[in-house]
mmCIF file with all atom_site columns, C-alpha atoms in Angstrom:
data_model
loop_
_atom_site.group_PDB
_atom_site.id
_atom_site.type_symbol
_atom_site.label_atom_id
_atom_site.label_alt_id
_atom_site.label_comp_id
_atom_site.label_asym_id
_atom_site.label_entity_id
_atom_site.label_seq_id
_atom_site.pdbx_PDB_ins_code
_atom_site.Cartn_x
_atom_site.Cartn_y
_atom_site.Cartn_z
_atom_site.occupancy
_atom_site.B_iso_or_equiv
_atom_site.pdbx_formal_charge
_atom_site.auth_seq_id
_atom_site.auth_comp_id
_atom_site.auth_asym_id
_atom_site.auth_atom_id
_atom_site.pdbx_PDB_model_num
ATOM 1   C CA . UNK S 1 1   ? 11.185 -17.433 -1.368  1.00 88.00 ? 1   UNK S CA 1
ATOM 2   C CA . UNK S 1 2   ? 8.238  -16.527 -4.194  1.00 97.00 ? 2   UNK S CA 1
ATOM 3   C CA . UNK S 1 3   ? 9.681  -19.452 -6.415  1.00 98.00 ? 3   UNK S CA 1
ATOM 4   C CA . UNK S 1 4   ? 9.331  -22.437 -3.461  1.00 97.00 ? 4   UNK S CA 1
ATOM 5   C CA . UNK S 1 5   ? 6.104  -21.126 -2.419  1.00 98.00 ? 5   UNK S CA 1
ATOM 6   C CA . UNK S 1 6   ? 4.917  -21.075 -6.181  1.00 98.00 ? 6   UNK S CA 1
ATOM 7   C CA . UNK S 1 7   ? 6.326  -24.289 -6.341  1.00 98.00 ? 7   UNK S CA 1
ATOM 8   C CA . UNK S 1 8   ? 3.838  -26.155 -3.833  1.00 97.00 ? 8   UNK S CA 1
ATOM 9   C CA . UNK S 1 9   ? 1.105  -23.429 -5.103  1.00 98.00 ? 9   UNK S CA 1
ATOM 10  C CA . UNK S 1 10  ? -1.296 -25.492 -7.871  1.00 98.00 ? 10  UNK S CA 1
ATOM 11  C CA . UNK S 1 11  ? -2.561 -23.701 -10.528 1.00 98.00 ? 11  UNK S CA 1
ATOM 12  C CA . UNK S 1 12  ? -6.248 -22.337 -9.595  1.00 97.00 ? 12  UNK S CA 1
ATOM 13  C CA . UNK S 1 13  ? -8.420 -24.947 -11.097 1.00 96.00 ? 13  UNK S CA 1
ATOM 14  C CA . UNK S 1 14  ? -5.768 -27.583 -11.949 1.00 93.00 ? 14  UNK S CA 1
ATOM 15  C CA . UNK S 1 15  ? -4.888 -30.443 -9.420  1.00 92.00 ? 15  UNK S CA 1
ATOM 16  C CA . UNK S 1 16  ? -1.604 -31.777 -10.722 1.00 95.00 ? 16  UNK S CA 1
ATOM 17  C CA . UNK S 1 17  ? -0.170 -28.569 -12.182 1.00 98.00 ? 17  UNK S CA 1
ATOM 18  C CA . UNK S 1 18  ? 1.702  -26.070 -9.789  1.00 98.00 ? 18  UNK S CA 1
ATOM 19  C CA . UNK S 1 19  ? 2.729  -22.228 -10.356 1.00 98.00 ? 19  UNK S CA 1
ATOM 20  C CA . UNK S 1 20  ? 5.830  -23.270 -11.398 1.00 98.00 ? 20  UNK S CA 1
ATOM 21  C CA . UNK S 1 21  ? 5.645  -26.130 -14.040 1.00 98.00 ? 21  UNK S CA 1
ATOM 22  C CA . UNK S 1 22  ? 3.507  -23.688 -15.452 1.00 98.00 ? 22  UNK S CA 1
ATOM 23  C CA . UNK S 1 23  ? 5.507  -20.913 -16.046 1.00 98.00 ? 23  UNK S CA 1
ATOM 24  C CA . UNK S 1 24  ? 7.230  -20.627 -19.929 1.00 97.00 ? 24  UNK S CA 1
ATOM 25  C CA . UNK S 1 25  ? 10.240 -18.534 -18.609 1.00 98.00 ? 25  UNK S CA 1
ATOM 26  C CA . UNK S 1 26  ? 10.777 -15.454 -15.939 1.00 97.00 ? 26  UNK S CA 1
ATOM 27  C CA . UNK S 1 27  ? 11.775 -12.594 -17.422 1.00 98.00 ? 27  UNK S CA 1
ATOM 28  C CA . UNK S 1 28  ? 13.716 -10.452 -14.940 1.00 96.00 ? 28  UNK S CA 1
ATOM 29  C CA . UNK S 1 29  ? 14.171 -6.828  -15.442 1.00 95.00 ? 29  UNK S CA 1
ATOM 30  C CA . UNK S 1 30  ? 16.772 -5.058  -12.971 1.00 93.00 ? 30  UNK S CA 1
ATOM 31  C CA . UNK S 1 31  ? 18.532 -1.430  -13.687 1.00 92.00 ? 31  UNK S CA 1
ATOM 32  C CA . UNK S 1 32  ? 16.912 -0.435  -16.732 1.00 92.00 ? 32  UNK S CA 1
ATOM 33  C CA . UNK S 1 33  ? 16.526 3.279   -15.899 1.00 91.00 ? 33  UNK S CA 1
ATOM 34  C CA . UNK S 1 34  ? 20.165 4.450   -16.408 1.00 91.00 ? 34  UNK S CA 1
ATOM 35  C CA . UNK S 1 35  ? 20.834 6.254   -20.020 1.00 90.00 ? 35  UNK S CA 1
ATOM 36  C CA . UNK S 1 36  ? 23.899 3.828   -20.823 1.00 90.00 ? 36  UNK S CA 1
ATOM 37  C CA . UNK S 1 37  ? 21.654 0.690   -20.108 1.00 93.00 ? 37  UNK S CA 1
ATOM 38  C CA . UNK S 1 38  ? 22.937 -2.538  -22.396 1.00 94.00 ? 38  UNK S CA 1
ATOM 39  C CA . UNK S 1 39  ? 21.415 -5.706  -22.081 1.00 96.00 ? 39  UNK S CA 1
ATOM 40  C CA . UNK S 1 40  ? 23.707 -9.372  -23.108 1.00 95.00 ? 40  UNK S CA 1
ATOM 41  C CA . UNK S 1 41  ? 22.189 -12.876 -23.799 1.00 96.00 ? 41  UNK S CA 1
ATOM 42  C CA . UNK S 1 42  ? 22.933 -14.771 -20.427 1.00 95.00 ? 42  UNK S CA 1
ATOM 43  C CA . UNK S 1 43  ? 20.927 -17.894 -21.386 1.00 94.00 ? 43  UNK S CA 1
ATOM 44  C CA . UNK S 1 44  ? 21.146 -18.524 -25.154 1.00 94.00 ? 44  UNK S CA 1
ATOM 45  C CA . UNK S 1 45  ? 20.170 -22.243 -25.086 1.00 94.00 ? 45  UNK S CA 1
ATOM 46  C CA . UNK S 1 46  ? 16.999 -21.570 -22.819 1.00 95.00 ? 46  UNK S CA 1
ATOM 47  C CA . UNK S 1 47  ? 15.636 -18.126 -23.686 1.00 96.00 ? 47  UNK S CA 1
ATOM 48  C CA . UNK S 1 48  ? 18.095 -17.014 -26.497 1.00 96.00 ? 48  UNK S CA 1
ATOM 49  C CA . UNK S 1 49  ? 15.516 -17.232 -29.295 1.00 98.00 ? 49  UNK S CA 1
ATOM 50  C CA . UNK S 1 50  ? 13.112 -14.800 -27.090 1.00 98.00 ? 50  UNK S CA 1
ATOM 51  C CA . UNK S 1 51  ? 16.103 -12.730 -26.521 1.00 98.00 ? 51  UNK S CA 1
ATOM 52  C CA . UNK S 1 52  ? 16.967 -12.061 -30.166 1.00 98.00 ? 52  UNK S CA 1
ATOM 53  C CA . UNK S 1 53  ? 13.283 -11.292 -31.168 1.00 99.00 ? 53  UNK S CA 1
ATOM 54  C CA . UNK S 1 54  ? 13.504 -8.502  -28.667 1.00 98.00 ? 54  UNK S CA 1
ATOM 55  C CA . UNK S 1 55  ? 16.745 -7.808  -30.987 1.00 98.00 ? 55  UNK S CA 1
ATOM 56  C CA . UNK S 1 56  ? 14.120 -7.876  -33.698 1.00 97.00 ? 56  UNK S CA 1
ATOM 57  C CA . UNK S 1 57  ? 11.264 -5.864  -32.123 1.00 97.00 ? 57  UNK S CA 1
ATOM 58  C CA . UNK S 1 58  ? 14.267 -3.330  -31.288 1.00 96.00 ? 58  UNK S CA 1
ATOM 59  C CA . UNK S 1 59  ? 15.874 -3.003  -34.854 1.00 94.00 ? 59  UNK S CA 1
ATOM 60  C CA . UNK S 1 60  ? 12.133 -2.795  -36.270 1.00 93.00 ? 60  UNK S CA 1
ATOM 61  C CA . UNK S 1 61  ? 11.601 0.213   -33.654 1.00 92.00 ? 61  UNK S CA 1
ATOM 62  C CA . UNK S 1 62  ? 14.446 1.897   -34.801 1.00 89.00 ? 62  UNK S CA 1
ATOM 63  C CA . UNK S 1 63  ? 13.592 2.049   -38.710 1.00 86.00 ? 63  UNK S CA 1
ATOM 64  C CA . UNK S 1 64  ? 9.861  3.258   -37.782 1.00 86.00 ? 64  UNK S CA 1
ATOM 65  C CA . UNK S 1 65  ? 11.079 5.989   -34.712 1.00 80.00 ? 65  UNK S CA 1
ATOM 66  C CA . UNK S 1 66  ? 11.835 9.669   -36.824 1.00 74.00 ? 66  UNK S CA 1
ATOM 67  C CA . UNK S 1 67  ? 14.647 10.723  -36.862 1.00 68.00 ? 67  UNK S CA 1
ATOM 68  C CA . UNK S 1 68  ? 14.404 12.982  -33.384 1.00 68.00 ? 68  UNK S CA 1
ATOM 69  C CA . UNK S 1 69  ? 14.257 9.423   -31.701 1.00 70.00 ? 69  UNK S CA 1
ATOM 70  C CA . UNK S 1 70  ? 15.542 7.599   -29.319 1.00 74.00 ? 70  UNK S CA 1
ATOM 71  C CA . UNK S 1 71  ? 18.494 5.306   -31.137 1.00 80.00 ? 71  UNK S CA 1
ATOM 72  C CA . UNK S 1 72  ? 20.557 3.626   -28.837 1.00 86.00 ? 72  UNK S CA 1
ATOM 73  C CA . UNK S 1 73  ? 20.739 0.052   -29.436 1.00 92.00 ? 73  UNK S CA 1
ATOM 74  C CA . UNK S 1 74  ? 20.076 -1.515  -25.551 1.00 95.00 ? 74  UNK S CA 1
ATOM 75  C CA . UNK S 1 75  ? 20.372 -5.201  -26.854 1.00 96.00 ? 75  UNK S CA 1
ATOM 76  C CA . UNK S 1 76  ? 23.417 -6.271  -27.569 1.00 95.00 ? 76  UNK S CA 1
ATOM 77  C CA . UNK S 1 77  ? 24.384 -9.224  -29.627 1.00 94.00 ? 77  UNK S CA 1
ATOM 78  C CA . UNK S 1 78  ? 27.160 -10.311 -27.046 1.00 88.00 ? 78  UNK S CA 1
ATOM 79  C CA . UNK S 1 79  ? 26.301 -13.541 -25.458 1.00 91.00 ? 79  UNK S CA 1
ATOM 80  C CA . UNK S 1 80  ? 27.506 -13.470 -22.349 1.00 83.00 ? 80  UNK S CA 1
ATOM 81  C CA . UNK S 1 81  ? 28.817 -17.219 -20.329 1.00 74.00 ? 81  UNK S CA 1
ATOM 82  C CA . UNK S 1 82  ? 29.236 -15.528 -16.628 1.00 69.00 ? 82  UNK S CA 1
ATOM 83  C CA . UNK S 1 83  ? 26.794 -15.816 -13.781 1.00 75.00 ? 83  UNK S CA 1
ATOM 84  C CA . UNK S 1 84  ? 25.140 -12.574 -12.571 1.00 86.00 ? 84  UNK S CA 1
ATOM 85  C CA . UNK S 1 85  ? 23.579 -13.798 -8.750  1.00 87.00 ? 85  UNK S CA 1
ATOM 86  C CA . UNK S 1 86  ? 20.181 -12.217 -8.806  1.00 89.00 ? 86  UNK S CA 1
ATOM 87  C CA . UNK S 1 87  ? 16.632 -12.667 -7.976  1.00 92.00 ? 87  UNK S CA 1
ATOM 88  C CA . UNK S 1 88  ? 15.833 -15.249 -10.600 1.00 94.00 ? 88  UNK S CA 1
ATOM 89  C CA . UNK S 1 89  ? 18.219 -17.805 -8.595  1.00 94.00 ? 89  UNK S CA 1
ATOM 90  C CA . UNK S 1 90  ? 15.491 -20.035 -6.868  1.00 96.00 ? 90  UNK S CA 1
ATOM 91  C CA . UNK S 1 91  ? 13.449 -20.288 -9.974  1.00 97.00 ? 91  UNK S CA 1
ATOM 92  C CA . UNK S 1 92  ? 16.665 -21.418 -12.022 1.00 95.00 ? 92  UNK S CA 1
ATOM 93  C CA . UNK S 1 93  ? 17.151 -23.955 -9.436  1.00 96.00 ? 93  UNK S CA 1
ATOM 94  C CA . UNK S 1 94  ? 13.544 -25.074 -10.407 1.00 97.00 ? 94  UNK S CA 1
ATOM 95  C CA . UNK S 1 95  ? 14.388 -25.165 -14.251 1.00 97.00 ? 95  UNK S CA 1
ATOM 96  C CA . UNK S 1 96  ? 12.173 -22.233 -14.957 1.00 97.00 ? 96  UNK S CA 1
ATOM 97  C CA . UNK S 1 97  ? 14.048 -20.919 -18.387 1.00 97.00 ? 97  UNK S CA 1
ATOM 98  C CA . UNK S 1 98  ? 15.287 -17.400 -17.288 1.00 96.00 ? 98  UNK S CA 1
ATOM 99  C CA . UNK S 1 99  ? 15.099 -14.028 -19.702 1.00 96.00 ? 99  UNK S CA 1
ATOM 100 C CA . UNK S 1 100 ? 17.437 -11.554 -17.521 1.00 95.00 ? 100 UNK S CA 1
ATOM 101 C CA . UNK S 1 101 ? 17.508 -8.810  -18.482 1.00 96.00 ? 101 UNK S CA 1
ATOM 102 C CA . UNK S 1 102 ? 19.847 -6.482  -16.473 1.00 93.00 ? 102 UNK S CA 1
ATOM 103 C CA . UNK S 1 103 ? 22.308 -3.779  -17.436 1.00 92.00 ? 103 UNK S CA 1
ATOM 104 C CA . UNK S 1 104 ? 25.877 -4.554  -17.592 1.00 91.00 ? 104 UNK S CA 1
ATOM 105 C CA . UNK S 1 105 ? 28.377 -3.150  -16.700 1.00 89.00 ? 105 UNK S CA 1
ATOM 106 C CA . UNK S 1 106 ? 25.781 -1.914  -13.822 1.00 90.00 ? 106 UNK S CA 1
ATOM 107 C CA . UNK S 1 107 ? 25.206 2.124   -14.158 1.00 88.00 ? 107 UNK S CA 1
ATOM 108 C CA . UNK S 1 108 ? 27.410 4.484   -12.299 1.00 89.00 ? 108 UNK S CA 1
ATOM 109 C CA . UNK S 1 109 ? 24.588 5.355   -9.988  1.00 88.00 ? 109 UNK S CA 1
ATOM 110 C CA . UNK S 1 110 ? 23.898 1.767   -8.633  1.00 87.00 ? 110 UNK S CA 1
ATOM 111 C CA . UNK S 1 111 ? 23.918 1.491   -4.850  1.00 86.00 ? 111 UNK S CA 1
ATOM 112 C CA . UNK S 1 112 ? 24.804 5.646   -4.456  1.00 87.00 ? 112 UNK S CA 1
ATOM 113 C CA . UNK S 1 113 ? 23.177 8.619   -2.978  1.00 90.00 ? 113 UNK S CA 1
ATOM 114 C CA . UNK S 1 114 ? 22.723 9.480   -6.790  1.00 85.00 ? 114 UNK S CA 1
ATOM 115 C CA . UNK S 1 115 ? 20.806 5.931   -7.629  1.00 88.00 ? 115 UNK S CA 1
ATOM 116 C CA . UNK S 1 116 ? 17.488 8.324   -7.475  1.00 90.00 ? 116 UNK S CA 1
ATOM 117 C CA . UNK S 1 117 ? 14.747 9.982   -9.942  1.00 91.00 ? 117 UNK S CA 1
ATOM 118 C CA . UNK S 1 118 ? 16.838 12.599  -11.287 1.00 90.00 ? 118 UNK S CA 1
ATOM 119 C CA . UNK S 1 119 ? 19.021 10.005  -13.062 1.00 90.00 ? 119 UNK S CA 1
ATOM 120 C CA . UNK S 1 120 ? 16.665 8.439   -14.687 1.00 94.00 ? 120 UNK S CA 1
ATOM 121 C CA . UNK S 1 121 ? 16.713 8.684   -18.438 1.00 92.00 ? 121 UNK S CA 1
ATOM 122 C CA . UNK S 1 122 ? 13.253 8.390   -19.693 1.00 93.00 ? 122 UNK S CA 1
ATOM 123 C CA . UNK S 1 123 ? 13.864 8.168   -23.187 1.00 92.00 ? 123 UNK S CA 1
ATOM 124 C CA . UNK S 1 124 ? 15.531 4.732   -23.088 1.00 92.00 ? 124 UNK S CA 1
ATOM 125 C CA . UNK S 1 125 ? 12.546 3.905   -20.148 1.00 94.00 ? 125 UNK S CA 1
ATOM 126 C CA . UNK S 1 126 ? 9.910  4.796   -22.957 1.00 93.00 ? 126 UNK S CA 1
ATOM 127 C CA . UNK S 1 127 ? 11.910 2.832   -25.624 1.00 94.00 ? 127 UNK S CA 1
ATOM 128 C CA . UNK S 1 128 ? 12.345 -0.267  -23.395 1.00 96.00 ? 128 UNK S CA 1
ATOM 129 C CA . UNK S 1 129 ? 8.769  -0.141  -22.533 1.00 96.00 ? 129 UNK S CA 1
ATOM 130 C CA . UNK S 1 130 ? 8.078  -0.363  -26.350 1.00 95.00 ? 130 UNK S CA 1
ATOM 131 C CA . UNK S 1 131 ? 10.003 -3.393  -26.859 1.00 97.00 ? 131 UNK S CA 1
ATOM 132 C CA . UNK S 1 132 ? 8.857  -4.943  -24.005 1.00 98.00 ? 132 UNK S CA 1
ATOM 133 C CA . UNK S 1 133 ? 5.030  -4.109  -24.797 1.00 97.00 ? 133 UNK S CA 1
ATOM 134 C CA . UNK S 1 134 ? 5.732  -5.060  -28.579 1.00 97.00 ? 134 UNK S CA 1
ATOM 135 C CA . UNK S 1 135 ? 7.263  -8.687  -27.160 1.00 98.00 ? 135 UNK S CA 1
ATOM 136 C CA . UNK S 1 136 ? 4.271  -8.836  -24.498 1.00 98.00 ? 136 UNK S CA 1
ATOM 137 C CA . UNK S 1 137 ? 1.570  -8.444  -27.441 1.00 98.00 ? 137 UNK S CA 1
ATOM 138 C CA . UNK S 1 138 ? 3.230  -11.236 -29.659 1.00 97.00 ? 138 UNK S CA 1
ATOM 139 C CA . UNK S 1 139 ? 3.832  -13.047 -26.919 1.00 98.00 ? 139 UNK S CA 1
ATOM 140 C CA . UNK S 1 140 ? 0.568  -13.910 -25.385 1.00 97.00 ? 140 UNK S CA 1
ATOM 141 C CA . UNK S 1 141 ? -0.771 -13.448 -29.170 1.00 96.00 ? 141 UNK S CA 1
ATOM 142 C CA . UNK S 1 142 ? -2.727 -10.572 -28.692 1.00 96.00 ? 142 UNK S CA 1
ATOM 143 C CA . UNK S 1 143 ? -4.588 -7.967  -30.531 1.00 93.00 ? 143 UNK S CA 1
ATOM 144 C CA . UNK S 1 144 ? -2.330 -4.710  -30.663 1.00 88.00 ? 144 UNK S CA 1
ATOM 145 C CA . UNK S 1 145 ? -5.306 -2.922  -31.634 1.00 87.00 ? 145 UNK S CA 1
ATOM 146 C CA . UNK S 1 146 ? -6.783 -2.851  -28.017 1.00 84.00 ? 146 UNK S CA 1
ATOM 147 C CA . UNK S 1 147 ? -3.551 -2.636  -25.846 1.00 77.00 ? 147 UNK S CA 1
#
């Protein structure tokens, strides 16, 4: 798996530090092309704060998109308690905080002959790609004017 051989991978230039000790969280992104796409807080005490700014970053999208746009809200407030068994399983074995963010319920198309292009809505891509790019910039504090 990616998250043992980070684990016994050291940071380029940094004896004592591996991949994994220095990673803040994993983010995990997993059916986000499907028009009815709704994301829930899995791991409030770890990554909830990062979680409800992209609440933030969404409700802040909505007030400056006209009135044509895109208006869907995709994060919900729920906090959800269950377990969904996904790729981000060996790093939360590792304690890496985990930001999943994956569509429940999963879209009708999952796993189907109609899981393809055509059924991709790319008006809640595009607005899930500014939320994402808004949290990225703030993030890793940088300047929105060249990204």
């Amino acid at each position: 798996h990616l998250a043992n051989k980070m684990r016994y991978t050291n940071v380029p230039g940094q004896q004592s530090l591996n991949q994994i000790d220095a990673m803040d969280m994993l983010i995990l992104l997993d059916l986000i092309g499907d028009k009815s796409v709704q994301f829930q807080n899995f791991f409030d005490r770890t990554t909830g704060k990062y979680y409800n700014r992209l609440r933030d970053i969404e409700s802040g999208l909505f007030r400056s998109y006209n009135n044509n746009a895109y208006k869907r809200t995709v994060f919900s407030a729920d906090v959800r308690g269950s377990f969904i068994e996904d790729d981000h399983v060996p790093f939360l074995h590792l304690d890496v905080p985990i930001l999943h963010l994956i569509s429940v319920p999963f879209p009708s198309t999952w796993h189907r002959d109609t899981d393809n292009e055509a059924n991709l809505d790319f008006p809640s891509i595009t607005h899930l790609r500014n939320v994402m790019k808004i949290f990225v910039i703030e993030y890793l504090h940088l300047n929105p004017q060249i990204c």
